[in-house]
mmCIF file of C-alpha atoms in Angstrom:
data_model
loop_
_atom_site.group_PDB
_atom_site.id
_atom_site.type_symbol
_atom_site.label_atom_id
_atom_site.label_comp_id
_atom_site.label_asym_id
_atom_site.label_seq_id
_atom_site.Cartn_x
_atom_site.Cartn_y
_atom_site.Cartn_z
ATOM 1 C CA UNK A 263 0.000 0.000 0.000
ATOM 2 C CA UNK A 264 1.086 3.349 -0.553
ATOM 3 C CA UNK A 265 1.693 6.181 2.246
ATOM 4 C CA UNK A 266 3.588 8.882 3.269
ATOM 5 C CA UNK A 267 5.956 10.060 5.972
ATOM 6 C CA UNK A 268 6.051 13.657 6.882
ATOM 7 C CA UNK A 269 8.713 13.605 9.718
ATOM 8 C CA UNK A 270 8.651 17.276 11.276
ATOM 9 C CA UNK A 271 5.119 17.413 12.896
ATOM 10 C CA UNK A 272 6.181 21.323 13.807
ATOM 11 C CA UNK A 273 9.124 23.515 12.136
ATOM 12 C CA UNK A 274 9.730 27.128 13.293
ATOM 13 C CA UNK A 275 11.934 29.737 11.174
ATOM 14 C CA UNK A 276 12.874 32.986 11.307
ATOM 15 C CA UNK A 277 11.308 35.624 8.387
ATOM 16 C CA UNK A 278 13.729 35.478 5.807
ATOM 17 C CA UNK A 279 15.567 32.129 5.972
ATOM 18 C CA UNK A 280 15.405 29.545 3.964
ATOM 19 C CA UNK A 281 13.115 26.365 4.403
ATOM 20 C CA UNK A 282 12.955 22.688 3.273
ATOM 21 C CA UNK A 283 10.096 20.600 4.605
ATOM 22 C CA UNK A 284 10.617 16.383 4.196
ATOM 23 C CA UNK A 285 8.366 14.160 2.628
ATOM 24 C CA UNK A 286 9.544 10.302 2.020
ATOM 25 C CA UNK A 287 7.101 8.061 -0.168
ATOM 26 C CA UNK A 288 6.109 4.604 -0.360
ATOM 27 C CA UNK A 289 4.621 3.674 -3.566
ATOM 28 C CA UNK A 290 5.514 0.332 -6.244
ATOM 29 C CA UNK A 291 5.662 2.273 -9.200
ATOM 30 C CA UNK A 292 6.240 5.936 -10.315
ATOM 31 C CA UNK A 293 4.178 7.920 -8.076
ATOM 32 C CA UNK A 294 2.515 11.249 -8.437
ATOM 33 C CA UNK A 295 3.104 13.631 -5.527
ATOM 34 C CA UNK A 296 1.820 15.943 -4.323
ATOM 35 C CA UNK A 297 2.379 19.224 -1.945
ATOM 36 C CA UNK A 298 -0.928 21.001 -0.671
ATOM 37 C CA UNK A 299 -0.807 24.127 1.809
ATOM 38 C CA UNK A 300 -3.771 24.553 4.604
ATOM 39 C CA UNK A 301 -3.872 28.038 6.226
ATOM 40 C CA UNK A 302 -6.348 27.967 9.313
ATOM 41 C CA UNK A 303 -9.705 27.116 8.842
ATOM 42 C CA UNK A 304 -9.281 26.927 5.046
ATOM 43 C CA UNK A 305 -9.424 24.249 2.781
ATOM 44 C CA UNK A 306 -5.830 22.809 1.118
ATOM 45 C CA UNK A 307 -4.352 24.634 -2.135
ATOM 46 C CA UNK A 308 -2.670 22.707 -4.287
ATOM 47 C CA UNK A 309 1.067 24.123 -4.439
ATOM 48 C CA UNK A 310 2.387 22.035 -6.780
ATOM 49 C CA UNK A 311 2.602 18.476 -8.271
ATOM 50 C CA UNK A 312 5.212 15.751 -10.077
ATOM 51 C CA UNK A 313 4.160 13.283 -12.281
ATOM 52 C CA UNK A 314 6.940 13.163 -14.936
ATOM 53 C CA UNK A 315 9.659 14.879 -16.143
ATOM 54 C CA UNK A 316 12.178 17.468 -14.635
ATOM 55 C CA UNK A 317 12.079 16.566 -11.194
ATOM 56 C CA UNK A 318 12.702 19.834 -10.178
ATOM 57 C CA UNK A 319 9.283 21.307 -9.640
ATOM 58 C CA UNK A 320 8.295 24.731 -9.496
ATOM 59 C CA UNK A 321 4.934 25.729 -8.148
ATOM 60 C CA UNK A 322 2.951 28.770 -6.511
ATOM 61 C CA UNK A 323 3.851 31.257 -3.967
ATOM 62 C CA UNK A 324 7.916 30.357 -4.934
ATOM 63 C CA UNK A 325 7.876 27.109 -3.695
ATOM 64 C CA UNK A 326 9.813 24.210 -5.605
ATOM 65 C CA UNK A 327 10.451 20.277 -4.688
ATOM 66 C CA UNK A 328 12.484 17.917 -6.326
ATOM 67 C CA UNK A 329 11.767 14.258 -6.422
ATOM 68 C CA UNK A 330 14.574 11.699 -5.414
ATOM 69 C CA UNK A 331 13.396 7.999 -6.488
ATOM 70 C CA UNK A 332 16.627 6.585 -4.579
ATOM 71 C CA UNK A 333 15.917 8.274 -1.838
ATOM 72 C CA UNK A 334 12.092 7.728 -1.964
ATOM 73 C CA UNK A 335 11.765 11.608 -0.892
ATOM 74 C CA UNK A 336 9.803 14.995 -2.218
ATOM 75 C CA UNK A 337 11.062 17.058 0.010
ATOM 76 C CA UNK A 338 9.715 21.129 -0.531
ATOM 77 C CA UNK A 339 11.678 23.884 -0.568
ATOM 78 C CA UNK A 340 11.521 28.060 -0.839
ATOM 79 C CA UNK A 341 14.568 29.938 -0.324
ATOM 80 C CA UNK A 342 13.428 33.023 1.757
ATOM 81 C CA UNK A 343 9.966 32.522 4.003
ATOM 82 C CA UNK A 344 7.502 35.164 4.413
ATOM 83 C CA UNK A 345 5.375 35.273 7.259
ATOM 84 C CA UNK A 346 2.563 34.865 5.532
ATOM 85 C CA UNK A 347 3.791 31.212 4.680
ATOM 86 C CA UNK A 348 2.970 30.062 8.202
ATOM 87 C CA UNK A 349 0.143 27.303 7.300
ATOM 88 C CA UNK A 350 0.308 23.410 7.339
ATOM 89 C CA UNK A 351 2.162 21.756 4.796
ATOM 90 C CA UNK A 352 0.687 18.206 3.209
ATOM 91 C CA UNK A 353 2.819 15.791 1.140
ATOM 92 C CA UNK A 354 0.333 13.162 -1.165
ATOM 93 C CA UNK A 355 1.053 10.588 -3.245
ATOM 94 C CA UNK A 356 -1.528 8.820 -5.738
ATOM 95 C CA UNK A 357 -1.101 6.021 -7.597
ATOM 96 C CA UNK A 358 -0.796 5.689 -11.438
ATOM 97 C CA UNK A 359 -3.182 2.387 -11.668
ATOM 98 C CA UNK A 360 -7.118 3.395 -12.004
ATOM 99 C CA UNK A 361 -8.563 5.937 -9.919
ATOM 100 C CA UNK A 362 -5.789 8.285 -7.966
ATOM 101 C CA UNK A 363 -6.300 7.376 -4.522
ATOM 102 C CA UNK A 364 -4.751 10.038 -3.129
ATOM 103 C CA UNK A 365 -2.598 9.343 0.665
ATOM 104 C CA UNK A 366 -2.169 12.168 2.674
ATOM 105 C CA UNK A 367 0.817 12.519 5.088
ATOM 106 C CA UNK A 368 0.341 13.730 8.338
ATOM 107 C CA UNK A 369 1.064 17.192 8.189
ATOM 108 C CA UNK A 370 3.736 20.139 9.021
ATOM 109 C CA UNK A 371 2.799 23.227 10.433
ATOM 110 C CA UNK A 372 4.667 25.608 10.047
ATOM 111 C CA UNK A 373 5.946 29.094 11.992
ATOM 112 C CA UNK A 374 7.269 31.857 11.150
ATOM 113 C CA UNK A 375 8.944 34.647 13.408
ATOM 114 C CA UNK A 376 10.260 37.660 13.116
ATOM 115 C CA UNK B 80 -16.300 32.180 -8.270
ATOM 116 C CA UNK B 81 -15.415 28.634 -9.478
ATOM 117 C CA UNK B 82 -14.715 26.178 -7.120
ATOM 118 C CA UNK B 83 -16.001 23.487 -4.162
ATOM 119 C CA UNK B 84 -18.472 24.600 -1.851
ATOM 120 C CA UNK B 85 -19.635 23.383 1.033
ATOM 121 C CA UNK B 86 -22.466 23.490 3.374
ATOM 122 C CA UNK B 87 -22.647 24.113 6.304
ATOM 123 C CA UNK B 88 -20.017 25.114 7.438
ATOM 124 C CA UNK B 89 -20.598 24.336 10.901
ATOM 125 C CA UNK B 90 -22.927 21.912 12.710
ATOM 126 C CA UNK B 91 -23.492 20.239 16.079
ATOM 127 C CA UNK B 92 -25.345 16.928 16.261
ATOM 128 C CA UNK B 93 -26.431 14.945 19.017
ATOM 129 C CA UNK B 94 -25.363 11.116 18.957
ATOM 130 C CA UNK B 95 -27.987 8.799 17.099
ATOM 131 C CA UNK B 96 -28.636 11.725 14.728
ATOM 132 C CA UNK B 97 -28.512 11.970 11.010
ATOM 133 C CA UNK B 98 -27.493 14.505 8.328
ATOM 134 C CA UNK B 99 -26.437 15.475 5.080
ATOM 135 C CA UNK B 100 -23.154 17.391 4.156
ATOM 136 C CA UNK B 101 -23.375 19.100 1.096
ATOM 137 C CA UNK B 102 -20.997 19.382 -1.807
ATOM 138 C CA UNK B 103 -21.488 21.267 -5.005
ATOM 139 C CA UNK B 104 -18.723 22.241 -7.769
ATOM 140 C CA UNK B 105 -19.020 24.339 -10.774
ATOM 141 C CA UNK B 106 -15.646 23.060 -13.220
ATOM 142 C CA UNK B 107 -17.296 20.390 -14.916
ATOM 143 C CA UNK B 108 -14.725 17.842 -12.687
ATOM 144 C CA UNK B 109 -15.773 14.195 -13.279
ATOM 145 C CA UNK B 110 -13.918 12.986 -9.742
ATOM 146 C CA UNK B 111 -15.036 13.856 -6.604
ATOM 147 C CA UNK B 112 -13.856 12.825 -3.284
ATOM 148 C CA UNK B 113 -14.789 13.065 0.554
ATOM 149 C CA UNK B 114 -11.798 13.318 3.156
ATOM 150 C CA UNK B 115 -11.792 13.772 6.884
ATOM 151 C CA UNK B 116 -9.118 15.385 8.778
ATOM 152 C CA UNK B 117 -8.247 14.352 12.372
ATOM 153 C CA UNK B 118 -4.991 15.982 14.045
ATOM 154 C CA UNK B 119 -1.952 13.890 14.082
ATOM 155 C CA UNK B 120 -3.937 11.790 11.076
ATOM 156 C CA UNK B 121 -3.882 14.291 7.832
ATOM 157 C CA UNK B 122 -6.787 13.804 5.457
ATOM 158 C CA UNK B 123 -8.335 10.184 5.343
ATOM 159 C CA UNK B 124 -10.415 8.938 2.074
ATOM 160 C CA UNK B 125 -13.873 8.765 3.266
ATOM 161 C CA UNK B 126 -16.041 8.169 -0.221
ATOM 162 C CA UNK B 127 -15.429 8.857 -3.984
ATOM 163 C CA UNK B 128 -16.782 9.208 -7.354
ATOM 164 C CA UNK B 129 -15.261 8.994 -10.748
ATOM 165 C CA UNK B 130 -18.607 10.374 -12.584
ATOM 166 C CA UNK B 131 -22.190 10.683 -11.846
ATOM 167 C CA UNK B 132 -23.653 7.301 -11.071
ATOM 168 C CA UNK B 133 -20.513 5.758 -9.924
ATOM 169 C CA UNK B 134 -18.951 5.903 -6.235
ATOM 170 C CA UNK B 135 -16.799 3.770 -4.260
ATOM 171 C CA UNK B 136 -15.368 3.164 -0.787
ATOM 172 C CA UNK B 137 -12.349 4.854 0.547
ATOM 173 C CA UNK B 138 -10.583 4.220 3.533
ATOM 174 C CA UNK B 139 -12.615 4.979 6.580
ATOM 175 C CA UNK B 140 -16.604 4.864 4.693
ATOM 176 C CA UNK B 141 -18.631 3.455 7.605
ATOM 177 C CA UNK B 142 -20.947 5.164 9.290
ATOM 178 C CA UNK B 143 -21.423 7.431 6.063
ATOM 179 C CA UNK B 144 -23.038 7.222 2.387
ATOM 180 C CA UNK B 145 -22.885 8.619 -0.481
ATOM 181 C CA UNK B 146 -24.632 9.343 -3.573
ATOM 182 C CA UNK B 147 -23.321 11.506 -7.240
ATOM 183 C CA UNK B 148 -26.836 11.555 -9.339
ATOM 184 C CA UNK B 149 -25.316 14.340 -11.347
ATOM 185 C CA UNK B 150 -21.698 16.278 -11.962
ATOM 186 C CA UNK B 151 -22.429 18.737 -9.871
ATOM 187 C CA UNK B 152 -23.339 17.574 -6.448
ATOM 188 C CA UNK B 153 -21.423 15.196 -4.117
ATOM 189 C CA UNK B 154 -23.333 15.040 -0.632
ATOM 190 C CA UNK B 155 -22.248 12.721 1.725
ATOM 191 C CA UNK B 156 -24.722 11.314 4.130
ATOM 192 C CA UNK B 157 -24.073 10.455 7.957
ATOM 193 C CA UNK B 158 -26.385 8.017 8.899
ATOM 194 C CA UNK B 159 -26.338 8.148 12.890
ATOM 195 C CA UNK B 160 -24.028 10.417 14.223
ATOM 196 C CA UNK B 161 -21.257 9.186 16.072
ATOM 197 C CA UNK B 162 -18.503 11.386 18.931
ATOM 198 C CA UNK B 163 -15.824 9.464 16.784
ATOM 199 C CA UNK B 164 -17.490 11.194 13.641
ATOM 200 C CA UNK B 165 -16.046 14.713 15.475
ATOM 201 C CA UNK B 166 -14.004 16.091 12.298
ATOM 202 C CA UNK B 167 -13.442 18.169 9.514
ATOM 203 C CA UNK B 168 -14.541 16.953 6.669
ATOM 204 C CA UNK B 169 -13.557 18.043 3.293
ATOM 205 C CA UNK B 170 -14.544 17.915 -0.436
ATOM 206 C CA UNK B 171 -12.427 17.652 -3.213
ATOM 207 C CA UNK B 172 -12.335 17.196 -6.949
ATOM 208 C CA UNK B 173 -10.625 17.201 -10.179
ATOM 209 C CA UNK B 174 -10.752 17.010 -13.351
ATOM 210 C CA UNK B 175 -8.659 14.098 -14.766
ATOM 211 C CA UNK B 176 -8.046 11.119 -12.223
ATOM 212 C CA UNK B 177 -3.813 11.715 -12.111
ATOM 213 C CA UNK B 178 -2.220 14.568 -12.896
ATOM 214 C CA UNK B 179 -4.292 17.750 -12.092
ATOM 215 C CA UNK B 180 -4.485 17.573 -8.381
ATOM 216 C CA UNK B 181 -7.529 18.550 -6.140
ATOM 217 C CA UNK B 182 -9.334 21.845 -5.385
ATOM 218 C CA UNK B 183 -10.514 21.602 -2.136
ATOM 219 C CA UNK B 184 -13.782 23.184 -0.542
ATOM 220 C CA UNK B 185 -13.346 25.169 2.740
ATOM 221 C CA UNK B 186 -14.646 21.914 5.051
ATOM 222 C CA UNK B 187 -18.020 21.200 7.317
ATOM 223 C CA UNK B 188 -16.435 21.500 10.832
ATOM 224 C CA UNK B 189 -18.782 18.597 12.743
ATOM 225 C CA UNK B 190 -19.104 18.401 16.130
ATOM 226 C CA UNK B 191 -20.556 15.602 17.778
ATOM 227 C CA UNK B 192 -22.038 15.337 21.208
#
């Protein structure tokens, strides 16, 4: 079965620094992935998505992640975080056979400070 | 706007009761989808659809139903209300069933007592 590890429940940086949040994926064949952003009491916003190709991603709001398949890992990244970035962070993964059932990691929430 | 929406947004039930969480979206998406989110326990597949007429089981479906008699509309049904049924519950779709993604509604916050 396919799931997803997200191994920082909580991550705090400052404004301005850079930030990488983990994701490691278990999945048989290539997997899509996924990276979804949940500010509070919103829904989640797709930030961006891998299926094929360049596995260097770029998606919304300056995020990027790259896919590793040896190291089973989609990890996101941004360079310089704004304090309006502070939200939860979900990792997915979804299947290419039939219907995407789409797994959901647990979550990182993250803070920003000053 | 385009989009998922949801209704309520809030409710309280009372064990034993039942009720009907709506779900409407206006892109034309053929998949639909019904998550719950729990802390510590992300989002968990409740119920899905792949078109209108067609819906399957996820990975936590009892205690609720569901029903997709056109595009549109998605509701999911809780048959008798349940503490453990205390969640957020989200709706989703998409448009093709791998690469797009989901847009997500703004969630039914459920309480129950």
């Amino acid at each position: 079965a396919q799931s997803v590890t997200q191994p920082d429940i909580h991550i705090t940086v400052s404004e301005g620094a850079s930030l990488e949040l983990r994701c490691n994926y278990s999945y048989g064949a290539t997997p899509y992935l996924f990276w979804y952003v949940q500010s509070p009491g919103q829904g989640l916003q797709l930030l961006l998505k891998y299926f094929s190709g360049d596995t260097l991603v770029q998606g919304i709001k300056g995020f990027e992640a790259e896919f590793k398949r040896s190291q089973s890992s989609f990890n996101l990244r941004k360079p310089s975080v704004h304090w309006s970035d502070a939200a939860e962070y979900f990792c997915a993964v979804g299947g290419s056979w039939g219907y995407q059932k789409v797994t959901f990691g647990t979550g990182t929430k993250l803070q920003v400070i000053p | 706007n385009a989009g998922v929406t949801q209704t309520p947004k809030f409710q309280v039930l009372k064990t034993g009761q039942s009720m009907t969480l709506q779900c409407a979206q206006d892109m034309n998406h053929e998949y639909m989808s019904w998550y719950r989110q729990d802390p510590g326990m992300g989002l968990r597949l409740i119920h899905y659809s792949v078109g209108a007429g067609i819906t399957d089981q996820g990975e936590v479906p009892n205690g609720y139903n569901v029903s997709r008699s056109t595009t549109e509309d998605f509701p999911l049904r809780l048959l008798s209300a349940a503490p453990s049924q205390t969640s957020v519950y989200f709706c989703a779709s998409s448009y093709s069933d791998r690469e797009d993604g989901y847009t997500f509604g703004s969630g039914t916050r459920l309480t129950v007592v």
